[in-house]
Amino acid sequence: MRHLLSTRDLDLADAIRLLDVAEDMATVSTREVKKLPALRGKTVVNLFFENSTRTRISFEAAAKRLSADVINFSASGSSVAKGESLKDTAQTLAAMGADAVVLRHPSSGAPQSLADSGWIDAGVINAGDGTHEHPTQALLDAFTIRRRMHGAASRGTNLSGVAVTIVGDILHSRVARSNVWLLTTLGAQVTLVAPPTLMPVNMTAWPVEVEYDLDRSLLRTPPSVLMMLRVQAERMSGDFFPNTREYSRRWGLDDERLGRLPEDTIVMHPGPMNRGLEISAAAADSARSTVREQVTNGVSVRMAALYLLLAGERLSPPTPTSRMRATT
Ligand code: NCD
């Protein structure tokens, strides 16, 4: 695997391979010494042009647990704030010998451009690009679902028979997009629920059911997994719904809806949460909620991605399958 840019071009074998390596990494994370020497001497740069808390520290923890050197580079406070382009920044990082660049950028497609550019000969991991994709978030979500469903017997399994309902601001959500591709590749059945104004216009290529009424959807397709999305006010230029009370009454997971869910339905949220808007405090903190597991699992999944990008060719086990080849 040369880059990890989207889940749309991950096939089933690649996806299961990543999740299985993440299982190995999770075992390391439960040890007293949570460290492997696999990436000693490698340099990972976290290049963040957009705010982030958990994704950036998760990648940092993942790289450090694999013994890589980590450079954190945020756009604010750097020359990017002075107008430096992605090209100049990339060339600076290349001159410093970066082996992998973890890129978060407000423009959809920026990680692909960096990977295709020739400005830098490093593996590129997309850590969220505009409203396009956020592949490691979807991988950690799939990993979390698989563990809740199959427990210790997760290795090698897919998600067939799992019904996932994703609710909220689909229009602006790179998390939803990456999950749609990955979860359906893994065999899950995906339903998207949103107000009409927050649903993308042309969804003919999306392998999903679309619903606008949350209660009807919950009745029609009782979910194994209910994934609530953040209302991304920073990406909205106008009014997409009448007011926040109306939104949470119709599309939020409030206490009343929480009480109506099938007994074994799990509740997910990628964070950061707007408590009281898309999810109630009781739902976020309930035993069904996987919010904290998602954060823990994020480190294992990002270790797996960095490992397969940077060490996969020279170390065994684990080694990459022949299908985890260059995407360029
Ligand atoms: C998501 C993101 O940045 O796309 N958050 C995250 O990575 N944990 C989702 C969000 O911001 O709502």
PDB file of C-alpha atoms in Angstrom, residues 68-306:
ATOM      1  CA  ALA A  68       8.596   6.808  14.315  1.00  0.00           C
ATOM      2  CA  ASP A  69       9.739  10.409  14.686  1.00  0.00           C
ATOM      3  CA  VAL A  70       6.717  12.723  14.545  1.00  0.00           C
ATOM      4  CA  ILE A  71       6.578  16.308  13.340  1.00  0.00           C
ATOM      5  CA  ASN A  72       3.346  18.198  13.962  1.00  0.00           C
ATOM      6  CA  PHE A  73       2.686  20.983  11.538  1.00  0.00           C
ATOM      7  CA  SER A  74      -0.477  23.102  11.835  1.00  0.00           C
ATOM      8  CA  ALA A  75      -1.424  25.746   9.334  1.00  0.00           C
ATOM      9  CA  SER A  76      -2.058  28.411  11.941  1.00  0.00           C
ATOM     10  CA  GLY A  77       1.219  29.761  13.258  1.00  0.00           C
ATOM     11  CA  SER A  78       3.146  28.465  10.233  1.00  0.00           C
ATOM     12  CA  SER A  79       4.136  30.011   6.908  1.00  0.00           C
ATOM     13  CA  VAL A  80       0.853  28.702   5.505  1.00  0.00           C
ATOM     14  CA  ALA A  81      -0.802  31.548   7.397  1.00  0.00           C
ATOM     15  CA  LYS A  82       1.537  33.817   5.426  1.00  0.00           C
ATOM     16  CA  GLY A  83       0.229  32.411   2.150  1.00  0.00           C
ATOM     17  CA  GLU A  84       2.622  29.551   1.467  1.00  0.00           C
ATOM     18  CA  SER A  85       1.112  27.002  -0.915  1.00  0.00           C
ATOM     19  CA  LEU A  86       0.684  23.261  -0.398  1.00  0.00           C
ATOM     20  CA  LYS A  87       3.423  22.793  -3.002  1.00  0.00           C
ATOM     21  CA  ASP A  88       6.000  24.856  -1.114  1.00  0.00           C
ATOM     22  CA  THR A  89       5.057  23.219   2.182  1.00  0.00           C
ATOM     23  CA  ALA A  90       5.349  19.754   0.625  1.00  0.00           C
ATOM     24  CA  GLN A  91       8.751  20.558  -0.852  1.00  0.00           C
ATOM     25  CA  THR A  92       9.973  21.748   2.545  1.00  0.00           C
ATOM     26  CA  LEU A  93       8.803  18.496   4.126  1.00  0.00           C
ATOM     27  CA  ALA A  94      10.464  16.496   1.330  1.00  0.00           C
ATOM     28  CA  ALA A  95      13.721  18.311   1.984  1.00  0.00           C
ATOM     29  CA  MET A  96      13.432  17.266   5.636  1.00  0.00           C
ATOM     30  CA  GLY A  97      13.061  13.625   4.632  1.00  0.00           C
ATOM     31  CA  ALA A  98       9.431  12.919   5.563  1.00  0.00           C
ATOM     32  CA  ASP A  99       8.464   9.293   4.888  1.00  0.00           C
ATOM     33  CA  ALA A 100       4.724   9.751   5.433  1.00  0.00           C
ATOM     34  CA  VAL A 101       2.468  12.785   5.413  1.00  0.00           C
ATOM     35  CA  VAL A 102      -0.834  12.684   7.264  1.00  0.00           C
ATOM     36  CA  LEU A 103      -2.833  15.460   5.633  1.00  0.00           C
ATOM     37  CA  ARG A 104      -6.025  17.187   6.754  1.00  0.00           C
ATOM     38  CA  HIS A 105      -7.166  19.908   4.382  1.00  0.00           C
ATOM     39  CA  PRO A 106     -10.345  21.965   3.819  1.00  0.00           C
ATOM     40  CA  SER A 107     -10.274  21.226   0.064  1.00  0.00           C
ATOM     41  CA  SER A 108     -11.690  17.930  -1.179  1.00  0.00           C
ATOM     42  CA  GLY A 109      -8.996  16.172  -3.219  1.00  0.00           C
ATOM     43  CA  ALA A 110      -5.938  17.834  -1.622  1.00  0.00           C
ATOM     44  CA  PRO A 111      -4.414  14.509  -0.427  1.00  0.00           C
ATOM     45  CA  GLN A 112      -4.860  13.010  -3.904  1.00  0.00           C
ATOM     46  CA  SER A 113      -3.161  16.054  -5.457  1.00  0.00           C
ATOM     47  CA  LEU A 114      -0.269  15.727  -3.028  1.00  0.00           C
ATOM     48  CA  ALA A 115       0.080  12.004  -3.745  1.00  0.00           C
ATOM     49  CA  ASP A 116      -0.001  12.586  -7.523  1.00  0.00           C
ATOM     50  CA  SER A 117       2.132  15.724  -7.536  1.00  0.00           C
ATOM     51  CA  GLY A 118       5.691  14.444  -7.436  1.00  0.00           C
ATOM     52  CA  TRP A 119       6.472  17.267  -4.969  1.00  0.00           C
ATOM     53  CA  ILE A 120       7.278  14.722  -2.304  1.00  0.00           C
ATOM     54  CA  ASP A 121       8.099  11.022  -2.361  1.00  0.00           C
ATOM     55  CA  ALA A 122       6.208  10.103   0.808  1.00  0.00           C
ATOM     56  CA  GLY A 123       3.198   7.961   1.563  1.00  0.00           C
ATOM     57  CA  VAL A 124       0.102  10.126   1.981  1.00  0.00           C
ATOM     58  CA  ILE A 125      -2.708   9.394   4.439  1.00  0.00           C
ATOM     59  CA  ASN A 126      -5.903  11.388   4.091  1.00  0.00           C
ATOM     60  CA  ALA A 127      -6.934  12.583   7.568  1.00  0.00           C
ATOM     61  CA  GLY A 128     -10.049  14.341   6.220  1.00  0.00           C
ATOM     62  CA  ASP A 129     -10.342  16.435   3.040  1.00  0.00           C
ATOM     63  CA  GLY A 130     -13.192  18.926   2.814  1.00  0.00           C
ATOM     64  CA  THR A 131     -16.493  17.101   2.498  1.00  0.00           C
ATOM     65  CA  HIS A 132     -14.893  14.249   0.530  1.00  0.00           C
ATOM     66  CA  GLU A 133     -13.419  11.426   2.659  1.00  0.00           C
ATOM     67  CA  HIS A 134     -11.953  10.513   6.033  1.00  0.00           C
ATOM     68  CA  PRO A 135     -10.808   6.925   5.503  1.00  0.00           C
ATOM     69  CA  THR A 136      -9.202   6.212   8.891  1.00  0.00           C
ATOM     70  CA  GLN A 137     -12.381   7.353  10.660  1.00  0.00           C
ATOM     71  CA  ALA A 138     -14.427   4.840   8.636  1.00  0.00           C
ATOM     72  CA  LEU A 139     -11.842   2.121   9.318  1.00  0.00           C
ATOM     73  CA  LEU A 140     -12.001   2.760  13.054  1.00  0.00           C
ATOM     74  CA  ASP A 141     -15.790   2.733  12.891  1.00  0.00           C
ATOM     75  CA  ALA A 142     -15.780  -0.594  11.016  1.00  0.00           C
ATOM     76  CA  PHE A 143     -13.225  -1.971  13.480  1.00  0.00           C
ATOM     77  CA  THR A 144     -15.424  -0.899  16.420  1.00  0.00           C
ATOM     78  CA  ILE A 145     -18.546  -2.446  14.863  1.00  0.00           C
ATOM     79  CA  ARG A 146     -16.724  -5.688  14.071  1.00  0.00           C
ATOM     80  CA  ARG A 147     -15.437  -5.979  17.635  1.00  0.00           C
ATOM     81  CA  ARG A 148     -18.864  -5.308  19.152  1.00  0.00           C
ATOM     82  CA  MET A 149     -20.404  -7.913  16.809  1.00  0.00           C
ATOM     83  CA  HIS A 150     -17.765 -10.650  16.849  1.00  0.00           C
ATOM     84  CA  GLY A 151     -15.630  -9.942  19.934  1.00  0.00           C
ATOM     85  CA  ALA A 152     -12.458 -12.006  20.116  1.00  0.00           C
ATOM     86  CA  ALA A 153     -13.417 -13.829  16.896  1.00  0.00           C
ATOM     87  CA  SER A 154     -13.286 -10.639  14.791  1.00  0.00           C
ATOM     88  CA  ARG A 155     -10.209 -11.454  12.707  1.00  0.00           C
ATOM     89  CA  GLY A 156     -10.992 -12.214   9.089  1.00  0.00           C
ATOM     90  CA  THR A 157     -14.699 -11.412   9.408  1.00  0.00           C
ATOM     91  CA  ASN A 158     -16.749  -8.983   7.333  1.00  0.00           C
ATOM     92  CA  LEU A 159     -19.909  -7.077   8.292  1.00  0.00           C
ATOM     93  CA  SER A 160     -22.533  -9.020   6.380  1.00  0.00           C
ATOM     94  CA  GLY A 161     -25.893  -9.003   8.116  1.00  0.00           C
ATOM     95  CA  VAL A 162     -25.128  -5.706   9.890  1.00  0.00           C
ATOM     96  CA  ALA A 163     -27.617  -2.852   9.322  1.00  0.00           C
ATOM     97  CA  VAL A 164     -26.027   0.579   9.797  1.00  0.00           C
ATOM     98  CA  THR A 165     -28.159   3.731   9.891  1.00  0.00           C
ATOM     99  CA  ILE A 166     -26.219   6.999   9.551  1.00  0.00           C
ATOM    100  CA  VAL A 167     -28.158  10.076  10.637  1.00  0.00           C
ATOM    101  CA  GLY A 168     -27.613  13.794  10.241  1.00  0.00           C
ATOM    102  CA  ASP A 169     -25.554  16.189   8.195  1.00  0.00           C
ATOM    103  CA  ILE A 170     -24.739  13.770   5.348  1.00  0.00           C
ATOM    104  CA  LEU A 171     -24.245  16.630   2.882  1.00  0.00           C
ATOM    105  CA  HIS A 172     -21.139  17.990   4.623  1.00  0.00           C
ATOM    106  CA  SER A 173     -19.870  14.713   6.056  1.00  0.00           C
ATOM    107  CA  ARG A 174     -16.660  13.087   4.858  1.00  0.00           C
ATOM    108  CA  VAL A 175     -17.204  10.553   7.653  1.00  0.00           C
ATOM    109  CA  ALA A 176     -20.506   9.467   6.058  1.00  0.00           C
ATOM    110  CA  ARG A 177     -18.924   9.175   2.597  1.00  0.00           C
ATOM    111  CA  SER A 178     -15.999   7.066   3.757  1.00  0.00           C
ATOM    112  CA  ASN A 179     -18.338   4.884   5.801  1.00  0.00           C
ATOM    113  CA  VAL A 180     -20.750   4.331   2.920  1.00  0.00           C
ATOM    114  CA  TRP A 181     -17.993   2.880   0.729  1.00  0.00           C
ATOM    115  CA  LEU A 182     -16.191   0.902   3.397  1.00  0.00           C
ATOM    116  CA  LEU A 183     -19.204  -0.547   5.205  1.00  0.00           C
ATOM    117  CA  THR A 184     -20.882  -1.655   1.976  1.00  0.00           C
ATOM    118  CA  THR A 185     -17.605  -3.220   0.736  1.00  0.00           C
ATOM    119  CA  LEU A 186     -17.576  -5.148   4.026  1.00  0.00           C
ATOM    120  CA  GLY A 187     -21.120  -6.377   3.319  1.00  0.00           C
ATOM    121  CA  ALA A 188     -23.151  -4.143   5.661  1.00  0.00           C
ATOM    122  CA  GLN A 189     -26.473  -2.656   4.639  1.00  0.00           C
ATOM    123  CA  VAL A 190     -26.375   1.157   4.954  1.00  0.00           C
ATOM    124  CA  THR A 191     -29.326   3.551   5.384  1.00  0.00           C
ATOM    125  CA  LEU A 192     -28.831   7.318   5.357  1.00  0.00           C
ATOM    126  CA  VAL A 193     -31.290   9.603   7.160  1.00  0.00           C
ATOM    127  CA  ALA A 194     -31.217  13.415   6.976  1.00  0.00           C
ATOM    128  CA  PRO A 195     -33.408  16.447   6.439  1.00  0.00           C
ATOM    129  CA  PRO A 196     -33.788  16.876   2.637  1.00  0.00           C
ATOM    130  CA  THR A 197     -31.601  20.005   2.808  1.00  0.00           C
ATOM    131  CA  LEU A 198     -28.737  18.034   4.359  1.00  0.00           C
ATOM    132  CA  MET A 199     -28.842  15.122   1.895  1.00  0.00           C
ATOM    133  CA  PRO A 200     -26.640  15.320  -1.246  1.00  0.00           C
ATOM    134  CA  VAL A 201     -28.606  15.955  -4.435  1.00  0.00           C
ATOM    135  CA  ASN A 202     -27.400  13.199  -6.748  1.00  0.00           C
ATOM    136  CA  MET A 203     -26.943   9.922  -4.905  1.00  0.00           C
ATOM    137  CA  THR A 204     -27.536   7.479  -7.734  1.00  0.00           C
ATOM    138  CA  ALA A 205     -24.023   5.994  -7.379  1.00  0.00           C
ATOM    139  CA  TRP A 206     -24.377   5.479  -3.617  1.00  0.00           C
ATOM    140  CA  PRO A 207     -25.175   1.874  -2.593  1.00  0.00           C
ATOM    141  CA  VAL A 208     -27.558   2.966   0.190  1.00  0.00           C
ATOM    142  CA  GLU A 209     -31.199   3.367   1.218  1.00  0.00           C
ATOM    143  CA  VAL A 210     -32.232   6.999   1.685  1.00  0.00           C
ATOM    144  CA  GLU A 211     -34.816   8.142   4.246  1.00  0.00           C
ATOM    145  CA  TYR A 212     -35.880  11.567   5.462  1.00  0.00           C
ATOM    146  CA  ASP A 213     -37.968  10.523   8.460  1.00  0.00           C
ATOM    147  CA  LEU A 214     -35.910   9.076  11.316  1.00  0.00           C
ATOM    148  CA  ASP A 215     -38.775   7.377  13.176  1.00  0.00           C
ATOM    149  CA  ARG A 216     -40.043   5.709  10.004  1.00  0.00           C
ATOM    150  CA  SER A 217     -36.529   4.534   9.172  1.00  0.00           C
ATOM    151  CA  LEU A 218     -35.981   3.081  12.657  1.00  0.00           C
ATOM    152  CA  LEU A 219     -39.244   1.137  12.304  1.00  0.00           C
ATOM    153  CA  ARG A 220     -38.627  -0.030   8.761  1.00  0.00           C
ATOM    154  CA  THR A 221     -34.964  -1.002   9.207  1.00  0.00           C
ATOM    155  CA  PRO A 222     -34.178  -1.609  12.876  1.00  0.00           C
ATOM    156  CA  PRO A 223     -30.461  -0.805  12.986  1.00  0.00           C
ATOM    157  CA  SER A 224     -27.675  -2.883  14.516  1.00  0.00           C
ATOM    158  CA  VAL A 225     -25.685   0.361  14.488  1.00  0.00           C
ATOM    159  CA  LEU A 226     -27.017   3.912  14.754  1.00  0.00           C
ATOM    160  CA  MET A 227     -24.335   6.416  13.793  1.00  0.00           C
ATOM    161  CA  MET A 228     -25.110  10.048  14.639  1.00  0.00           C
ATOM    162  CA  LEU A 229     -23.220  12.792  12.783  1.00  0.00           C
ATOM    163  CA  ARG A 230     -22.272  16.224  14.008  1.00  0.00           C
ATOM    164  CA  VAL A 231     -24.204  19.159  12.574  1.00  0.00           C
ATOM    165  CA  GLN A 232     -21.267  20.890  10.850  1.00  0.00           C
ATOM    166  CA  ALA A 233     -22.292  24.497  11.281  1.00  0.00           C
ATOM    167  CA  GLU A 234     -18.864  25.709  10.083  1.00  0.00           C
ATOM    168  CA  ARG A 235     -19.536  24.252   6.622  1.00  0.00           C
ATOM    169  CA  MET A 236     -23.020  25.789   6.288  1.00  0.00           C
ATOM    170  CA  SER A 237     -23.380  29.095   4.542  1.00  0.00           C
ATOM    171  CA  GLY A 238     -27.123  29.525   5.083  1.00  0.00           C
ATOM    172  CA  ASP A 239     -29.987  27.972   7.028  1.00  0.00           C
ATOM    173  CA  PHE A 240     -30.336  24.243   6.440  1.00  0.00           C
ATOM    174  CA  PHE A 241     -33.033  23.640   9.067  1.00  0.00           C
ATOM    175  CA  PRO A 242     -35.499  25.889  10.935  1.00  0.00           C
ATOM    176  CA  ASN A 243     -33.792  25.851  14.349  1.00  0.00           C
ATOM    177  CA  THR A 244     -31.814  23.559  16.624  1.00  0.00           C
ATOM    178  CA  ARG A 245     -34.849  22.493  18.675  1.00  0.00           C
ATOM    179  CA  GLU A 246     -36.645  21.378  15.548  1.00  0.00           C
ATOM    180  CA  TYR A 247     -33.528  19.530  14.367  1.00  0.00           C
ATOM    181  CA  SER A 248     -33.060  17.585  17.585  1.00  0.00           C
ATOM    182  CA  ARG A 249     -36.784  16.788  17.800  1.00  0.00           C
ATOM    183  CA  ARG A 250     -36.882  15.290  14.308  1.00  0.00           C
ATOM    184  CA  TRP A 251     -33.357  14.004  13.638  1.00  0.00           C
ATOM    185  CA  GLY A 252     -31.645  13.878  17.017  1.00  0.00           C
ATOM    186  CA  LEU A 253     -31.118  10.826  19.188  1.00  0.00           C
ATOM    187  CA  ASP A 254     -33.032  12.054  22.224  1.00  0.00           C
ATOM    188  CA  ASP A 255     -33.846  10.041  25.343  1.00  0.00           C
ATOM    189  CA  GLU A 256     -37.227   8.928  24.053  1.00  0.00           C
ATOM    190  CA  ARG A 257     -35.788   7.518  20.804  1.00  0.00           C
ATOM    191  CA  LEU A 258     -32.923   5.966  22.741  1.00  0.00           C
ATOM    192  CA  GLY A 259     -35.490   4.041  24.792  1.00  0.00           C
ATOM    193  CA  ARG A 260     -37.167   2.731  21.625  1.00  0.00           C
ATOM    194  CA  LEU A 261     -34.040   1.252  20.017  1.00  0.00           C
ATOM    195  CA  PRO A 262     -33.741  -2.531  19.725  1.00  0.00           C
ATOM    196  CA  GLU A 263     -31.971  -3.966  22.760  1.00  0.00           C
ATOM    197  CA  ASP A 264     -28.608  -4.670  21.128  1.00  0.00           C
ATOM    198  CA  THR A 265     -28.337  -1.584  18.882  1.00  0.00           C
ATOM    199  CA  ILE A 266     -25.078   0.296  19.399  1.00  0.00           C
ATOM    200  CA  VAL A 267     -24.779   4.080  19.179  1.00  0.00           C
ATOM    201  CA  MET A 268     -21.775   5.694  17.464  1.00  0.00           C
ATOM    202  CA  HIS A 269     -20.546   9.253  16.948  1.00  0.00           C
ATOM    203  CA  PRO A 270     -17.216  10.312  15.396  1.00  0.00           C
ATOM    204  CA  GLY A 271     -16.866  13.325  17.691  1.00  0.00           C
ATOM    205  CA  PRO A 272     -16.809  16.145  18.443  1.00  0.00           C
ATOM    206  CA  MET A 273     -20.396  15.851  19.725  1.00  0.00           C
ATOM    207  CA  ASN A 274     -22.958  18.602  20.056  1.00  0.00           C
ATOM    208  CA  ARG A 275     -24.654  17.172  23.138  1.00  0.00           C
ATOM    209  CA  GLY A 276     -28.327  18.053  23.185  1.00  0.00           C
ATOM    210  CA  LEU A 277     -28.407  18.698  19.430  1.00  0.00           C
ATOM    211  CA  GLU A 278     -27.769  15.508  17.431  1.00  0.00           C
ATOM    212  CA  ILE A 279     -27.306  13.295  20.505  1.00  0.00           C
ATOM    213  CA  SER A 280     -28.538  13.531  24.091  1.00  0.00           C
ATOM    214  CA  ALA A 281     -26.116  13.278  26.997  1.00  0.00           C
ATOM    215  CA  ALA A 282     -27.824  10.051  28.127  1.00  0.00           C
ATOM    216  CA  ALA A 283     -27.353   8.489  24.681  1.00  0.00           C
ATOM    217  CA  ALA A 284     -23.720   9.577  24.458  1.00  0.00           C
ATOM    218  CA  ASP A 285     -22.911   8.166  27.893  1.00  0.00           C
ATOM    219  CA  SER A 286     -25.044   5.010  27.761  1.00  0.00           C
ATOM    220  CA  ALA A 287     -23.678   1.458  27.690  1.00  0.00           C
ATOM    221  CA  ARG A 288     -24.728   1.278  24.021  1.00  0.00           C
ATOM    222  CA  SER A 289     -22.443   4.172  23.133  1.00  0.00           C
ATOM    223  CA  THR A 290     -19.084   3.302  21.563  1.00  0.00           C
ATOM    224  CA  VAL A 291     -17.790   6.887  21.525  1.00  0.00           C
ATOM    225  CA  ARG A 292     -14.797   6.218  23.770  1.00  0.00           C
ATOM    226  CA  GLU A 293     -14.046   2.834  22.186  1.00  0.00           C
ATOM    227  CA  GLN A 294     -13.950   4.601  18.825  1.00  0.00           C
ATOM    228  CA  VAL A 295     -11.225   6.918  20.099  1.00  0.00           C
ATOM    229  CA  THR A 296      -9.196   4.030  21.544  1.00  0.00           C
ATOM    230  CA  ASN A 297      -9.602   1.966  18.378  1.00  0.00           C
ATOM    231  CA  GLY A 298      -8.572   4.955  16.272  1.00  0.00           C
ATOM    232  CA  VAL A 299      -5.003   4.601  17.515  1.00  0.00           C
ATOM    233  CA  SER A 300      -4.850   0.889  16.562  1.00  0.00           C
ATOM    234  CA  VAL A 301      -6.306   1.530  13.110  1.00  0.00           C
ATOM    235  CA  ARG A 302      -3.875   4.399  12.433  1.00  0.00           C
ATOM    236  CA  MET A 303      -0.977   2.241  13.605  1.00  0.00           C
ATOM    237  CA  ALA A 304      -2.096  -0.365  11.065  1.00  0.00           C
ATOM    238  CA  ALA A 305      -2.308   2.208   8.267  1.00  0.00           C
ATOM    239  CA  LEU A 306       1.132   3.677   9.043  1.00  0.00           C
TER     240      LEU A 306
END
